[in-house]
Amino acid sequence: MPRITPNLWFDTQGEDAAKFYVSVFPNSKITSVAHYGEAGPRPAGTVMTVEFELDGQPYLALNGGPEFTFNEAVSLSIDCADQAEVDHYWTKLSEGGEEGPCGWLKDKFGLSWQVVPAALGTLMSDPDQGRAQRAMAAMLGMKKLDVAALYAAADRK
């Protein structure tokens, strides 16, 4: 089966973004940097693409110009084991960016992320629908997701 590689379009910040992302996620690295040549369309010698991996998942950053920008229609979701992971990724990725509702944020490059604790999936699929709905209502009022607060809301009667 072919490997699917997300291609992220940047104006000129692809290399900066790749360096930032590999600093945030463990087991990550930049694997290749290619530059524009004399044929253009951007100035020769400027970074064209950066191939990188985030914990083994390949990505490509393209410095394609200002024609396209990120929006919330596409986001990257981080499955976090616990509150410590949520806190780590939320702090790192929201720095210089913008916090959004329900565990969503935009990083300083405009890319949207969902920082999601495993507990959320457990609570949302709880056979007790009242419990699941109380957790959902609590989540809808949060920016960074708080595992203890989600469980506290779920357990209220």
Coordinates of C-alpha atoms in Angstrom, one line a residue:
M1 CA 0.0 0.0 0.0
P2 CA 1.4 3.5 -0.8
R3 CA 2.4 5.7 2.1
I4 CA 0.4 8.9 2.5
T5 CA 2.4 12.0 3.3
P6 CA 0.7 15.2 4.4
N7 CA 2.0 18.1 2.3
L8 CA 1.9 21.4 4.2
W9 CA 2.0 24.6 2.1
F10 CA 3.9 27.6 3.5
D11 CA 4.8 30.9 2.1
T12 CA 8.5 31.0 3.1
Q13 CA 8.4 29.4 6.6
G14 CA 8.6 25.7 5.8
E15 CA 12.0 25.1 7.1
D16 CA 11.3 27.1 10.3
A17 CA 8.1 25.2 10.8
A18 CA 9.8 21.8 10.3
K19 CA 12.5 22.6 12.7
F20 CA 9.9 23.7 15.3
Y21 CA 7.8 20.6 14.9
V22 CA 10.7 18.2 15.2
S23 CA 11.7 20.0 18.4
V24 CA 8.2 19.4 19.9
F25 CA 7.7 15.7 19.1
P26 CA 10.0 12.9 20.2
N27 CA 11.6 10.6 17.6
S28 CA 11.4 13.3 15.0
K29 CA 13.9 14.5 12.4
I30 CA 14.4 16.5 9.2
T31 CA 15.2 14.1 6.5
S32 CA 15.8 16.3 3.4
V33 CA 15.9 19.9 2.3
A34 CA 15.7 20.9 -1.4
H35 CA 16.2 24.4 -2.8
Y36 CA 14.8 26.2 -5.8
G37 CA 17.2 26.4 -8.8
E38 CA 17.6 28.8 -11.6
A39 CA 14.3 27.6 -13.2
G40 CA 12.3 29.2 -10.3
P41 CA 9.6 30.1 -9.7
R42 CA 11.1 31.4 -6.5
P43 CA 14.7 32.8 -6.1
A44 CA 17.5 30.3 -6.7
G45 CA 18.9 29.0 -3.5
T46 CA 15.8 29.5 -1.3
V47 CA 14.3 26.5 0.4
M48 CA 11.7 24.8 -1.7
T49 CA 10.8 21.7 0.3
V50 CA 11.6 20.2 3.7
E51 CA 10.9 16.5 4.3
F52 CA 10.6 15.6 7.9
E53 CA 9.2 12.9 10.2
L54 CA 7.2 13.4 13.4
D55 CA 7.5 10.1 15.4
G56 CA 7.9 8.2 12.2
Q57 CA 5.1 9.8 10.2
P58 CA 6.5 11.6 7.1
Y59 CA 5.5 15.2 6.2
L60 CA 6.6 17.6 3.5
A61 CA 6.7 21.3 3.9
L62 CA 6.6 23.3 0.7
N63 CA 7.5 26.9 0.4
G64 CA 5.0 27.6 -2.3
G65 CA 4.2 31.2 -1.8
P66 CA 1.4 33.3 -0.3
E67 CA -1.4 32.0 -2.5
F68 CA -2.7 29.4 0.0
T69 CA -3.0 29.5 3.8
F70 CA -4.1 27.1 6.4
N71 CA -7.6 27.0 7.9
E72 CA -9.5 24.7 10.3
A73 CA -10.8 22.5 7.5
V74 CA -7.6 20.5 8.0
S75 CA -6.0 19.9 11.4
L76 CA -3.5 17.4 12.9
S77 CA -4.8 15.5 15.9
I78 CA -2.5 14.5 18.7
D79 CA -3.6 11.5 20.8
C80 CA -2.3 12.2 24.3
A81 CA -1.9 9.5 26.9
D82 CA -2.5 11.8 29.9
Q83 CA -2.8 15.4 31.1
A84 CA 1.0 15.7 31.2
E85 CA 1.1 15.1 27.4
V86 CA -1.8 17.4 26.8
D87 CA 0.0 20.2 28.8
H88 CA 3.3 19.6 26.9
Y89 CA 1.8 19.8 23.4
W90 CA -0.6 22.5 24.2
T91 CA 2.1 24.7 25.7
K92 CA 4.6 24.2 22.9
L93 CA 2.2 24.4 20.0
S94 CA 0.1 27.3 21.2
E95 CA 3.2 29.5 22.0
G96 CA 3.0 32.4 19.5
G97 CA -0.2 30.9 18.1
E98 CA -3.9 31.0 19.1
E99 CA -5.8 28.9 21.5
G100 CA -9.2 27.7 20.3
P101 CA -12.1 25.9 21.8
C102 CA -12.5 22.2 22.6
G103 CA -8.8 21.3 22.5
W104 CA -8.0 23.0 19.2
L105 CA -5.3 25.5 18.6
K106 CA -3.4 27.2 15.8
D107 CA 0.4 27.2 16.0
K108 CA 2.5 30.3 15.1
F109 CA 2.5 29.1 11.5
G110 CA -1.3 29.0 11.3
L111 CA -1.6 25.2 11.3
S112 CA -4.5 23.8 13.3
W113 CA -4.0 21.1 15.9
Q114 CA -6.3 19.1 18.2
V115 CA -4.7 18.1 21.5
V116 CA -6.8 15.2 22.7
P117 CA -6.4 13.1 25.8
A118 CA -7.3 9.4 25.6
A119 CA -9.7 10.0 28.4
L120 CA -12.0 12.0 26.1
G121 CA -12.6 9.0 23.8
T122 CA -13.3 6.8 26.9
L123 CA -15.8 9.3 28.3
M124 CA -17.5 10.0 24.9
S125 CA -18.1 6.2 24.4
D126 CA -19.3 5.6 28.0
P127 CA -22.3 3.3 27.9
D128 CA -24.0 5.7 30.4
Q129 CA -25.1 8.4 27.9
G130 CA -25.8 10.9 30.7
R131 CA -22.1 10.6 31.8
A132 CA -20.9 10.9 28.2
Q133 CA -23.1 14.0 27.7
R134 CA -21.9 15.7 30.9
A135 CA -18.3 15.2 29.7
M136 CA -19.2 16.6 26.3
A137 CA -20.8 19.7 27.8
A138 CA -17.7 20.2 29.9
M139 CA -15.4 19.8 26.9
L140 CA -17.4 22.4 24.9
G141 CA -16.6 25.0 27.6
M142 CA -12.8 24.3 27.6
K143 CA -9.9 25.5 25.5
K144 CA -7.1 23.2 26.6
L145 CA -8.7 19.9 27.7
D146 CA -8.5 19.1 31.4
V147 CA -8.8 15.4 32.1
A148 CA -9.7 15.8 35.8
A149 CA -12.4 18.4 35.0
L150 CA -13.8 16.1 32.3
Y151 CA -14.1 13.2 34.7
A152 CA -15.5 15.5 37.4
A153 CA -18.2 16.7 35.1
A154 CA -19.0 13.2 33.9
D155 CA -19.4 12.0 37.5
R156 CA -21.8 14.8 38.6
K157 CA -25.3 13.8 39.0

